[in-house]
XYZ file of C-alpha atoms in Angstrom:
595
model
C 30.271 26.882 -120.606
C 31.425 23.869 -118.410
C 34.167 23.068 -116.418
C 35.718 20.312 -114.815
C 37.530 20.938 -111.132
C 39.852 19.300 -109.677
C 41.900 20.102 -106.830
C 45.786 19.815 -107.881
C 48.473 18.342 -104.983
C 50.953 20.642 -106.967
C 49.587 23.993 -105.921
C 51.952 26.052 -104.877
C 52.312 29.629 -103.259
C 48.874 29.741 -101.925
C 47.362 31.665 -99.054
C 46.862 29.586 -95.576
C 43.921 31.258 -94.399
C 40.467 30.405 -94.170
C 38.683 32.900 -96.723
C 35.029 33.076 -96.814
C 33.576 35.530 -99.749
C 31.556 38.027 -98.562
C 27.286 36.993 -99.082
C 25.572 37.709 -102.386
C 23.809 40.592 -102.476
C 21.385 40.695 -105.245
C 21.701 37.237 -107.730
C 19.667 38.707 -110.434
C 15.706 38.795 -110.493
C 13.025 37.663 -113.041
C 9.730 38.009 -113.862
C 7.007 35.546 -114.996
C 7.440 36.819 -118.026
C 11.248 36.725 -118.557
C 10.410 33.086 -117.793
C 8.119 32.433 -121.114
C 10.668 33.465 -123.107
C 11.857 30.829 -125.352
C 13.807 27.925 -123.837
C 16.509 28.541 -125.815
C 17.195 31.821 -124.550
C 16.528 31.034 -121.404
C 19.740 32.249 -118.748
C 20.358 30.311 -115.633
C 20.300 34.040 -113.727
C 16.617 34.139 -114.381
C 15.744 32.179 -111.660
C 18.651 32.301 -109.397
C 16.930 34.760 -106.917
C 14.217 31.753 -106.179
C 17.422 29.535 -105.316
C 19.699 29.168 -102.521
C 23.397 29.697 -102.630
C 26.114 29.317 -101.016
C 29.697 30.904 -101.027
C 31.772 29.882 -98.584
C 34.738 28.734 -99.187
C 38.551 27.484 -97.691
C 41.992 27.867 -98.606
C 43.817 25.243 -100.125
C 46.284 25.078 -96.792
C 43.004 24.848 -94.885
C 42.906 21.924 -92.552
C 40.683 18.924 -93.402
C 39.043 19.636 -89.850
C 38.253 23.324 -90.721
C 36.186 21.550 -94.040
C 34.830 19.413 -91.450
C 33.823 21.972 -89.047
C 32.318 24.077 -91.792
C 30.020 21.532 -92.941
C 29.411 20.381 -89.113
C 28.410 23.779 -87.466
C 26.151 24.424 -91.031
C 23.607 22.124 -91.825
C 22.377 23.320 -94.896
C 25.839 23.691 -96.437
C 25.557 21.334 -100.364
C 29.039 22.092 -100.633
C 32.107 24.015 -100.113
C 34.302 25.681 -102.541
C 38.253 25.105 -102.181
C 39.641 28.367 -104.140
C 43.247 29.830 -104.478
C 44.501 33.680 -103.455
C 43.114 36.341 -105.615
C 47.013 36.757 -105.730
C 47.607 33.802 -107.594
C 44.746 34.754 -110.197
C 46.903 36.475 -112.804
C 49.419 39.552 -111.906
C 48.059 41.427 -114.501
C 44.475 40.894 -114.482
C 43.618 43.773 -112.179
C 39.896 43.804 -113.292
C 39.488 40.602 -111.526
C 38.874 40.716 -107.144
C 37.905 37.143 -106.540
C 39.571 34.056 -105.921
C 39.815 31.247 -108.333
C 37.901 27.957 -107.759
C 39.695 25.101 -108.451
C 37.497 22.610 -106.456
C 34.395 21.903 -104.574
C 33.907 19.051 -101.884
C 30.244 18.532 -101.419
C 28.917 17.276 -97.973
C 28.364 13.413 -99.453
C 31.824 13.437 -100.494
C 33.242 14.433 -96.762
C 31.223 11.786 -95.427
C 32.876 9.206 -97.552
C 36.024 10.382 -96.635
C 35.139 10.476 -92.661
C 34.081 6.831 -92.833
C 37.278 5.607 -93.455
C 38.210 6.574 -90.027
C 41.605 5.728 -89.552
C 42.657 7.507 -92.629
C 40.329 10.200 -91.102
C 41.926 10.610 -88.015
C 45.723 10.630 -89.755
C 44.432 13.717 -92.536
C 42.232 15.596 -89.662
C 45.343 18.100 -89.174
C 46.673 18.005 -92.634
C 45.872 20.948 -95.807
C 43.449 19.968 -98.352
C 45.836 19.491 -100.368
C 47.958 17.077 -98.595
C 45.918 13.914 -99.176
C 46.115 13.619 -102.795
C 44.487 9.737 -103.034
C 40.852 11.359 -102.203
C 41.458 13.825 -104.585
C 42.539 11.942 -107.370
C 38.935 9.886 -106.418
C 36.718 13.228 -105.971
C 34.116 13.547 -108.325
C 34.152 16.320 -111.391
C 32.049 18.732 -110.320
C 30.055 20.393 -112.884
C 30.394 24.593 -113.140
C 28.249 26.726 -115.276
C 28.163 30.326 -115.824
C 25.167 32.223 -114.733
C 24.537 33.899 -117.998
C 24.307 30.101 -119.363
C 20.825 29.210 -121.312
C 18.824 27.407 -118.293
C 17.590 24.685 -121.082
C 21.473 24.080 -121.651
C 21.877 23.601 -117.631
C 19.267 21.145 -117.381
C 20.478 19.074 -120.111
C 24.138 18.876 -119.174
C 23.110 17.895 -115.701
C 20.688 15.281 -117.065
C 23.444 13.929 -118.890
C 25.795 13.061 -115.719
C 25.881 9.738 -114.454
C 23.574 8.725 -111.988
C 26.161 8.262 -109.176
C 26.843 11.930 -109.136
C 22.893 12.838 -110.183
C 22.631 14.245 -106.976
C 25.771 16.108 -106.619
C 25.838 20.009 -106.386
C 26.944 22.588 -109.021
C 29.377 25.608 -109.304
C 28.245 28.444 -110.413
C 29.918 31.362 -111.782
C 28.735 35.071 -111.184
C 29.924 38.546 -112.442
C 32.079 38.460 -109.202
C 31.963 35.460 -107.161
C 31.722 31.654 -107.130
C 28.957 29.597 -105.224
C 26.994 26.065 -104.684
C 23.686 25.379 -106.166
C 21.606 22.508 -105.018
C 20.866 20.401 -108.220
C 17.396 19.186 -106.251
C 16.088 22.275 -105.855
C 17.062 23.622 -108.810
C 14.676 20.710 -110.857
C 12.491 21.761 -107.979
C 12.304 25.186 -109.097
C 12.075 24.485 -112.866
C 9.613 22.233 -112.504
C 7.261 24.713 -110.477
C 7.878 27.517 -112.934
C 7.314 25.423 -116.045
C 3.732 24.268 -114.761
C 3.193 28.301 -113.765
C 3.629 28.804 -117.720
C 1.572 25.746 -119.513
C -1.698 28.434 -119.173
C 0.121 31.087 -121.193
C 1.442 28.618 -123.892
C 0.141 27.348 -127.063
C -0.681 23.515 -127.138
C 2.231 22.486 -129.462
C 4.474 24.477 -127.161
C 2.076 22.962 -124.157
C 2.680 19.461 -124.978
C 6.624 20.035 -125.296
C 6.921 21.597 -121.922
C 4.990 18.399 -120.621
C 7.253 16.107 -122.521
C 10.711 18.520 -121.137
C 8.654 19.102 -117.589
C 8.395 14.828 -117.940
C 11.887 13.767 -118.848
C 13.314 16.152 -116.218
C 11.654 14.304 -113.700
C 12.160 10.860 -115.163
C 15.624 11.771 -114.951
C 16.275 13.519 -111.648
C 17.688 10.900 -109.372
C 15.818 12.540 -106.218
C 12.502 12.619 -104.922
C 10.131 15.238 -106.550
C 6.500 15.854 -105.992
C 4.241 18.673 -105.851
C 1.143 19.501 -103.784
C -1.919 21.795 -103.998
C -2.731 24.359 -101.503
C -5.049 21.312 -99.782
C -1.689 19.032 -99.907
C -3.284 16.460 -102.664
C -0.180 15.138 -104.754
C -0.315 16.862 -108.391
C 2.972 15.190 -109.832
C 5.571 12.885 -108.225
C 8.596 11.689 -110.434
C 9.525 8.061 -110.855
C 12.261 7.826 -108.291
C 10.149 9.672 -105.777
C 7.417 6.793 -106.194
C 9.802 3.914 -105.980
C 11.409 5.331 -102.748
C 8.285 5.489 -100.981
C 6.801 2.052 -102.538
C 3.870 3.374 -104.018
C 3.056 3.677 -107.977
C 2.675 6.575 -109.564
C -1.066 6.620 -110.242
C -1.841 5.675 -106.886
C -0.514 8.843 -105.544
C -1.807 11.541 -107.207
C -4.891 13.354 -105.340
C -3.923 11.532 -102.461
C -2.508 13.358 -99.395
C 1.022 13.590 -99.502
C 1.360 14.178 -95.660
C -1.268 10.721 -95.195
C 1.204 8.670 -97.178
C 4.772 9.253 -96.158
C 4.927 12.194 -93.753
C 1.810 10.780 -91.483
C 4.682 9.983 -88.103
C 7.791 10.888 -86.717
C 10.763 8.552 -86.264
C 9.559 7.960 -82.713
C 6.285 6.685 -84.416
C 4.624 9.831 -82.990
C 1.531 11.323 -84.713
C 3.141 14.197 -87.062
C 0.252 17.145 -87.544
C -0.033 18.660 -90.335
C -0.109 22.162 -88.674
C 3.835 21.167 -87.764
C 4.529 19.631 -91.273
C 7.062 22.051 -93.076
C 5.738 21.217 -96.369
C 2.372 22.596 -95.388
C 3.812 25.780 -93.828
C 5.526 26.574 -97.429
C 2.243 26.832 -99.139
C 0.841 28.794 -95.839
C 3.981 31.529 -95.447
C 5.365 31.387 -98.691
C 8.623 30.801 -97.596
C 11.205 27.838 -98.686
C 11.676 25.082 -96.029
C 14.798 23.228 -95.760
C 14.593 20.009 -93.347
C 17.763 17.990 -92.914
C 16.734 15.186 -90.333
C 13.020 13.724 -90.902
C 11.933 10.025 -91.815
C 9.528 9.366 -94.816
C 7.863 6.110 -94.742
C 7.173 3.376 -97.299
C 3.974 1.845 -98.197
C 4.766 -1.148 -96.082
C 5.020 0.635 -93.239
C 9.064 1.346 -93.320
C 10.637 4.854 -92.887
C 14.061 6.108 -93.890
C 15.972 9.131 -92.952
C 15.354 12.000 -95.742
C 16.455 16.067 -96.299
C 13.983 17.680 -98.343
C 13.275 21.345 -99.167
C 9.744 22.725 -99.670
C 9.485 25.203 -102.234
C 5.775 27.584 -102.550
C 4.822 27.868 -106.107
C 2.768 30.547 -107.254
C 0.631 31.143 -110.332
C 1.573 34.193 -113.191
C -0.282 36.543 -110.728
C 1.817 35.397 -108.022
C -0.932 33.666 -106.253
C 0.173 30.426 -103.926
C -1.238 27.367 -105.386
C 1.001 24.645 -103.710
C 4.557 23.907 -103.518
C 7.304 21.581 -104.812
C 8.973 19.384 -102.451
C 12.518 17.734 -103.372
C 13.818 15.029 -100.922
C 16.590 12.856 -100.973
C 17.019 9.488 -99.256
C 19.826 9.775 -96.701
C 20.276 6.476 -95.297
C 23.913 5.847 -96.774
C 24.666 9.435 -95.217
C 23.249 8.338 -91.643
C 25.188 5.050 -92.342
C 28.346 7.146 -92.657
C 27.776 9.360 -89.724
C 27.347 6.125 -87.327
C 30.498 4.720 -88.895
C 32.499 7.922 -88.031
C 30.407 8.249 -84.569
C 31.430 4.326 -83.633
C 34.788 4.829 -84.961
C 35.330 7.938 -82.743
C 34.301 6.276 -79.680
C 36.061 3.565 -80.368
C 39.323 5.870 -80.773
C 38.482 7.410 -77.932
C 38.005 4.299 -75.893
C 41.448 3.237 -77.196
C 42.762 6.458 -76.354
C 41.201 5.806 -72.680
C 43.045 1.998 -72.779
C 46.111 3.309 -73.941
C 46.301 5.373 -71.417
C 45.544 3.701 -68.280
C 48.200 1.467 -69.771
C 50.758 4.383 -69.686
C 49.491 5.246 -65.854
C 49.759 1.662 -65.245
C 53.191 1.444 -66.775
C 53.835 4.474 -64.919
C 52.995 3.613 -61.527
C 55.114 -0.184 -62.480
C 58.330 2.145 -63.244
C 57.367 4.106 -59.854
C 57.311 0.984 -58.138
C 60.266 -0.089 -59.660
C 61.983 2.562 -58.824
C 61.036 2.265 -54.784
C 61.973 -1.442 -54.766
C 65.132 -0.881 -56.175
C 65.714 2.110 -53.655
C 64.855 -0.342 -50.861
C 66.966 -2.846 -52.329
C 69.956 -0.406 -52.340
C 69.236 0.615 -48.978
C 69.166 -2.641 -47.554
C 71.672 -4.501 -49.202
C 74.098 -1.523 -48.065
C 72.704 -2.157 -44.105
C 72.887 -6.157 -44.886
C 76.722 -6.036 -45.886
C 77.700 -3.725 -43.632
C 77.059 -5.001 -40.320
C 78.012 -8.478 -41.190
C 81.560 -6.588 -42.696
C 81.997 -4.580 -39.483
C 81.679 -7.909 -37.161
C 84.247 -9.702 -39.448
C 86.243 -6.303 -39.586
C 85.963 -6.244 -35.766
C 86.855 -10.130 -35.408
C 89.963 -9.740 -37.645
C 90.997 -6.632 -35.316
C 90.533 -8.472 -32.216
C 92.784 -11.714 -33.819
C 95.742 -9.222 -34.574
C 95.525 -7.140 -31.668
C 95.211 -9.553 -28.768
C 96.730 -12.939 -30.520
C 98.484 -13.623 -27.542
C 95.774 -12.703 -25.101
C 93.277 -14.838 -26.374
C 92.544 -18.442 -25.364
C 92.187 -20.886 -28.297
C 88.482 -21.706 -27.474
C 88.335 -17.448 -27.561
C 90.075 -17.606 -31.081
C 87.726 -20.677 -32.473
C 84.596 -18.484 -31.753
C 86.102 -15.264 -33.296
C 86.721 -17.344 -36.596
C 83.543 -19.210 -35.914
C 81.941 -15.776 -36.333
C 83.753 -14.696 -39.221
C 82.351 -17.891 -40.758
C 78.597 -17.359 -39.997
C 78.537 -13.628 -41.115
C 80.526 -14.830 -44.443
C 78.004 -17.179 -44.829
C 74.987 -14.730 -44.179
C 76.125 -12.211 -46.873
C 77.038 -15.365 -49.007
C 73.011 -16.143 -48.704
C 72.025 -12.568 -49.317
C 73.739 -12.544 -52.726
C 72.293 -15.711 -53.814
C 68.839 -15.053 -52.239
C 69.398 -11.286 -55.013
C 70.594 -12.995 -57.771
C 67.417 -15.860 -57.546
C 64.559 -12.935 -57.919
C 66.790 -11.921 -60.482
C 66.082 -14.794 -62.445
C 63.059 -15.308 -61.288
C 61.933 -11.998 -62.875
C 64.045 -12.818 -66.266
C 62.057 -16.093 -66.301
C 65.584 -17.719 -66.176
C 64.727 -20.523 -63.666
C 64.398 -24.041 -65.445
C 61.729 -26.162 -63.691
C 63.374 -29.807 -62.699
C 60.117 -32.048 -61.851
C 61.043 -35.510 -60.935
C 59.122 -37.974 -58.322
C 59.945 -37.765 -54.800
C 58.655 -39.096 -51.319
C 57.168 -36.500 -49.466
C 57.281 -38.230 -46.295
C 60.787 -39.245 -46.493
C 62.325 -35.778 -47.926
C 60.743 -33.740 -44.422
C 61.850 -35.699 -42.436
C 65.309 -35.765 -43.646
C 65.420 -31.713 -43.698
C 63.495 -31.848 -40.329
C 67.377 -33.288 -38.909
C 69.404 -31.241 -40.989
C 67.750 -28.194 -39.517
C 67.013 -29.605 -35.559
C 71.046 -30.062 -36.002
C 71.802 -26.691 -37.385
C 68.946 -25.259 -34.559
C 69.658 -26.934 -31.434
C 68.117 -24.340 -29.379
C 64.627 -25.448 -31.287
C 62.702 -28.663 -31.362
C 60.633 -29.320 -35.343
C 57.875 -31.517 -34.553
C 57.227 -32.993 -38.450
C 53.780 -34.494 -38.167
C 51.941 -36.546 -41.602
C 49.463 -39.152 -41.426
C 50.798 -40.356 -44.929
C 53.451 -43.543 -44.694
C 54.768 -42.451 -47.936
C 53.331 -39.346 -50.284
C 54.725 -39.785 -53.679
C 54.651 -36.352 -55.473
C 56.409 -34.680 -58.944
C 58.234 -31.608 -57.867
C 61.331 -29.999 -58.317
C 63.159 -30.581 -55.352
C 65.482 -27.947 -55.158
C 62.362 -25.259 -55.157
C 60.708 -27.287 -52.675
C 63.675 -27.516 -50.659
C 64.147 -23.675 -51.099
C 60.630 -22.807 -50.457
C 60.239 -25.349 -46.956
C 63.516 -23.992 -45.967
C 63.307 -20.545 -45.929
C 59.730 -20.979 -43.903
C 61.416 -23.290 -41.095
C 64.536 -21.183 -40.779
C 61.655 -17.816 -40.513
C 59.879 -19.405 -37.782
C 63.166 -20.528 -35.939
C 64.542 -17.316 -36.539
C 61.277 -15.263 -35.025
C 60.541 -17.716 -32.234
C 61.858 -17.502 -28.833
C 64.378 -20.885 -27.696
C 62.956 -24.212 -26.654
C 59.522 -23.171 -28.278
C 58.407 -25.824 -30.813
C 58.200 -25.393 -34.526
C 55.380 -27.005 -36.230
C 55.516 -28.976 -39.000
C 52.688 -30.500 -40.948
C 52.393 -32.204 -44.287
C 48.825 -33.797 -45.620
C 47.271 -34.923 -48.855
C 43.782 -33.114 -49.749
C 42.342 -34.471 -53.029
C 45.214 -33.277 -55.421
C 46.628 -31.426 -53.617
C 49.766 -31.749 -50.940
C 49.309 -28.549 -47.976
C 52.530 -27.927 -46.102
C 51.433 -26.183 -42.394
C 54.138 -24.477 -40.883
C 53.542 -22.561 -37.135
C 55.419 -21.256 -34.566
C 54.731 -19.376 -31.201
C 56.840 -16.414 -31.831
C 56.668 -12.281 -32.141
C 53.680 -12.683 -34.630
C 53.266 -9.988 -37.634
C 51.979 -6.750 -37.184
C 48.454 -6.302 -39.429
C 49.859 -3.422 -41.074
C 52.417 -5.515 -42.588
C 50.830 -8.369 -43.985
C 49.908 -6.518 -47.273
C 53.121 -6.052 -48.228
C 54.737 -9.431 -46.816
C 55.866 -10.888 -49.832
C 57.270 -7.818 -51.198
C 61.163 -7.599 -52.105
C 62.972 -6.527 -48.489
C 59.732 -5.641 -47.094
C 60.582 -6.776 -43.041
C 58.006 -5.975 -40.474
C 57.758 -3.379 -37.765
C 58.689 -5.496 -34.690
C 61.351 -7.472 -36.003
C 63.980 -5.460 -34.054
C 67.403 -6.440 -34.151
C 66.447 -9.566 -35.906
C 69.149 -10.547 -39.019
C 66.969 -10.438 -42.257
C 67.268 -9.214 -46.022
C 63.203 -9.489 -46.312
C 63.720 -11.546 -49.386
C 62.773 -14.803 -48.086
C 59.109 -14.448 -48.423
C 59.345 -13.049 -51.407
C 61.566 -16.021 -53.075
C 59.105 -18.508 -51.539
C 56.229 -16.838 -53.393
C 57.994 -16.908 -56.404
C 58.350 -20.683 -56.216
C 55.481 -21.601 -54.938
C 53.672 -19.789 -57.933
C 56.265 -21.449 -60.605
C 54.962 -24.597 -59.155
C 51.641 -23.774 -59.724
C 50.744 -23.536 -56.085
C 49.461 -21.071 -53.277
C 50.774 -19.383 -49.701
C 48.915 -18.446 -47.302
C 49.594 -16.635 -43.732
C 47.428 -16.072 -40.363
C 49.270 -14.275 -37.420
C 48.301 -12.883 -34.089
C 50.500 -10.161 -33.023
C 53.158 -12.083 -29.783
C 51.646 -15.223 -30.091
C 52.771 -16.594 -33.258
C 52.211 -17.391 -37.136
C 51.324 -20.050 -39.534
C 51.777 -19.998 -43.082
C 49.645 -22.995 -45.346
C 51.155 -23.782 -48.670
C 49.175 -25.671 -51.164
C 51.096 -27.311 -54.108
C 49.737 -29.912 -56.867
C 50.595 -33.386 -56.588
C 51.074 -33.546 -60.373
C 51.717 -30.135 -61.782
C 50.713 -29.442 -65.526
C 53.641 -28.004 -66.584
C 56.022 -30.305 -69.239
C 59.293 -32.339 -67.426
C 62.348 -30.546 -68.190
């Protein structure tokens, strides 16, 4: 009988657990004789003893990893059976204690599936039966009964297309299901039908060549058989056209000489290693999953192959039967699923560096934002208590107080409005500085002439400090924006008046170098503690020995800003008491587009 499988999405009310069958015991045995009965009558059980099986199967609600790990931690494995409960079976059919099969996923299938790796890697955790696209694409697989004719087997699998030529079978026994492996099943017949051409008549002879032929014209894999001395006896066409060679050219030649000869390193391969010899030696069956067969032109591919011994009707070794199978697209799968891991995994490794990186941002963050709260609290309140304390002093001792007394009390009330006036500005420009709100204004201005104008606006508003402006340049024609530059030169004068002791002269240099303009600005003052120069242009980062000295710590960090929006760089050397200069380089002509 035959059967097609096919796993249905709509299952319903099966069993989640993994259930494996318990191993065959006995499969049925046969006799050289039971063999040369007539083809027709022939039953698939006769030779089922000489062949592997497997049984194992999975659930339905099985994962699509547990198929995977199945086939993974079991070489050999052809193929897996996907069955439903014995429950599910029939509620009344108590004569039956096995599970149904309703599908089988061979291990060429899985790897086509695992190669598409993303859809891979979204299935891994779900039930077979939750991906019903690579169902609805799985192949048919083919089920016989064991009490089927074995001529009937053989011609319904030579009958499937070639794409699925090499694709297991199901086959069904008195109590259980399992997995055949179509190439060593031909194998098999095609060791036993040459055991049987002595005992034949030569009508019947020359129709077991002409079956014994078309089986292995048909068979899609590699088949060849050796005497006991390893001398080729038979190959089949597609065995001959894998390795290059014609078909006449390899027969009494030494199979192990013309394709099995190396290993994939190119290393000598003896023969008293060679698996295919050792069958004919032990008598056992050899299955080899990773080994490289080469060409007649001196190419090798990746191959599985089993080696079968073959015995006479006395049971005497005379050679074996080797099926092999070219595994290239397999390999070509697993190195798609291994690059595809690594590259998940080195994704994996990006994305998260990118979430520590994040992290440590939002940490950061977090600190500045403390600091700035901190700060901003001390900044407004001592300027508040002075203008608290100067309104106090105004009401309380009006009378009292001389109007030269009462002009500096104002005069102070004036200076620390002004101070927290600059504070909230000097908050609300980082603020758009980190929105990217601030428009860039370029227009050309005289270098020369703009210093030396806000060299006398700030020697009036510092008369306890002389600014010595020194350029060799008459005129310096430049395109900034002037209210940055005005920003950024003012904050660093007003810094080193602020940090310098009285009558001690401020420093103020402007030159041309090649496209560039350099601003040098030095004083002699309390100098910045090495410690602290990492962290100078932070947000309301102010250094250790600033003391009493009125400051938000934003300055710097504005004049970076602006310095980088013009395209430019700041740089700052300091000797601890003796003083500081800060260079900043800007571009004559900046690239960025007028406003």
């Amino acid at each position: 009988m035959k059967h097609d499988f096919w796993l249905s999405s709509g299952s319903s009310n099966l069993e989640s657990a993994v259930a494996v069958e318990p191993s065959h015991a006995t499969l049925g045995a046969a006799s050289p004789t039971d063999f040369c009965e007539s083809a027709s009558g022939q039953a698939l059980q006769v030779i089922l003893s000489e062949l592997s099986l497997s049984d194992r199967t999975l659930s339905l609600h099985s994962t699509y990893q547990d198929l995977a790990h199945l086939f993974d931690s079991e070489s050999h494995l052809p193929g897996v059976l996907i069955v439903s409960p014995v429950s599910q079976v029939s509620a009344t059919d108590t004569s039956s204690n096995r599970p149904t099969a309703v599908g089988m996923v061979s291990r060429q299938q899985l790897l086509q599936w695992r190669s598409h790796s993303t859809q891979w890697a979204m299935a891994q955790s779900q039930p077979l039966f939750a991906v019903g696209s690579w169902w609805q694409t799985a192949l048919a697989y083919h089920a016989v009964d064991s009490s089927t004719p074995l001529q009937t087997v053989i011609t319904q699998l030579l009958d499937r297309p070639r794409a699925t030529a090499s694709e297991p079978i199901v086959v069904s026994l008195p109590n259980q299901f399992a997995v055949l492996d179509v190439g060593q099943l031909f194998a098999t017949y095609a060791r036993r039908a040459q055991q049987e051409q002595s005992s034949t008549t030569h009508a019947e002879l020359e129709s077991l060549r002409r079956q014994h032929q078309l089986i292995l014209n048909a068979v899609g894999e590699g088949v060849y058989g050796v005497d006991l001395h390893g001398h080729a006896t038979f190959i089949n066409p597609a065995g001959a056209q894998m390795i290059g060679w014609e078909m006449d050219e390899i027969i009494g030649k030494s199979m192990h000489a013309l394709l099995h000869h190396s290993k994939a390193d190119c290393s000598p391969y003896p023969t008293a290693e060679c698996p295919i010899y050792a069958a004919f030696h032990d008598g056992i069956i050899h299955r080899v999953s990773d080994e490289v067969f080469w060409r007649k032109d001196g190419t090798s591919f990746p191959v599985e192959y089993i080696s079968t011994p073959m015995h006479d009707e006395q049971g005497k070794l005379i050679g074996a039967v080797v099926a092999f199978r070219d595994i290239t697209k397999r390999k070509w799968a697993e190195a798609v699923l291994h690059r595809a891991n690594e590259e998940l995994e080195q994704k994996v490794r990006e994305r998260t560096a990118k979430l520590r990186q994040v992290n440590e941002q939002l940490k950061e963050l977090s600190d500045v934002r403390s600091r700035m709260v901190s700060m901003v609290c001390h900044e407004f309140r001592n300027p508040l208590n002075n203008i608290l304390l100067s309104i106090s002093s105004l009401g309380r001792y009006d009378t009292q107080l001389s109007s030269e007394q009462k002009e500096n009390f104002l005069q102070g009330i004036q200076a620390n409005v002004e101070r927290m006036t600059q504070m909230i500005d000097d908050i609300l420009v980082i603020g758009r500085v980190e929105a990217n709100r601030i428009d860039i204004q370029v227009d050309a201005i005289d270098l020369v002439q703009f210093c030396c104008e806000l060299t006398t606006e700030l020697s009036l508003s510092h008369p306890n400090h002389t600014i010595q402006f020194v350029t060799r340049n008459k005129t310096l024609i430049a395109d900034m924006d002037e209210r940055l530059l005005r920003s950024i030169l003012t904050n660093m004068l007003s810094n080193s008046i602020r940090y310098s002791p009285h009558a001690t002269p401020i420093e103020f240099k402007l030159r041309r170098y090649k496209q560039m303009v350099v601003f040098h600005i030095g004083d002699r003052g309390i100098g910045i503690p090495p410690e602290d120069l990492p962290y100078l242009f932070e947000p309301f980062h102010r250094g250790k020995n600033v003391s009493n000295i009125p400051g938000t710590g934003l300055g710097l960090s504005i004049v970076k800003e602006f310095v980088e929006l013009l395209h430019g760089d700041i740089k700052v050397a300091s000797q601890l008491g003796k003083g500081t200069t800060f260079r900043i380089s800007l571009p004559l002509r900046p690239s960025f587009p007028h406003s």
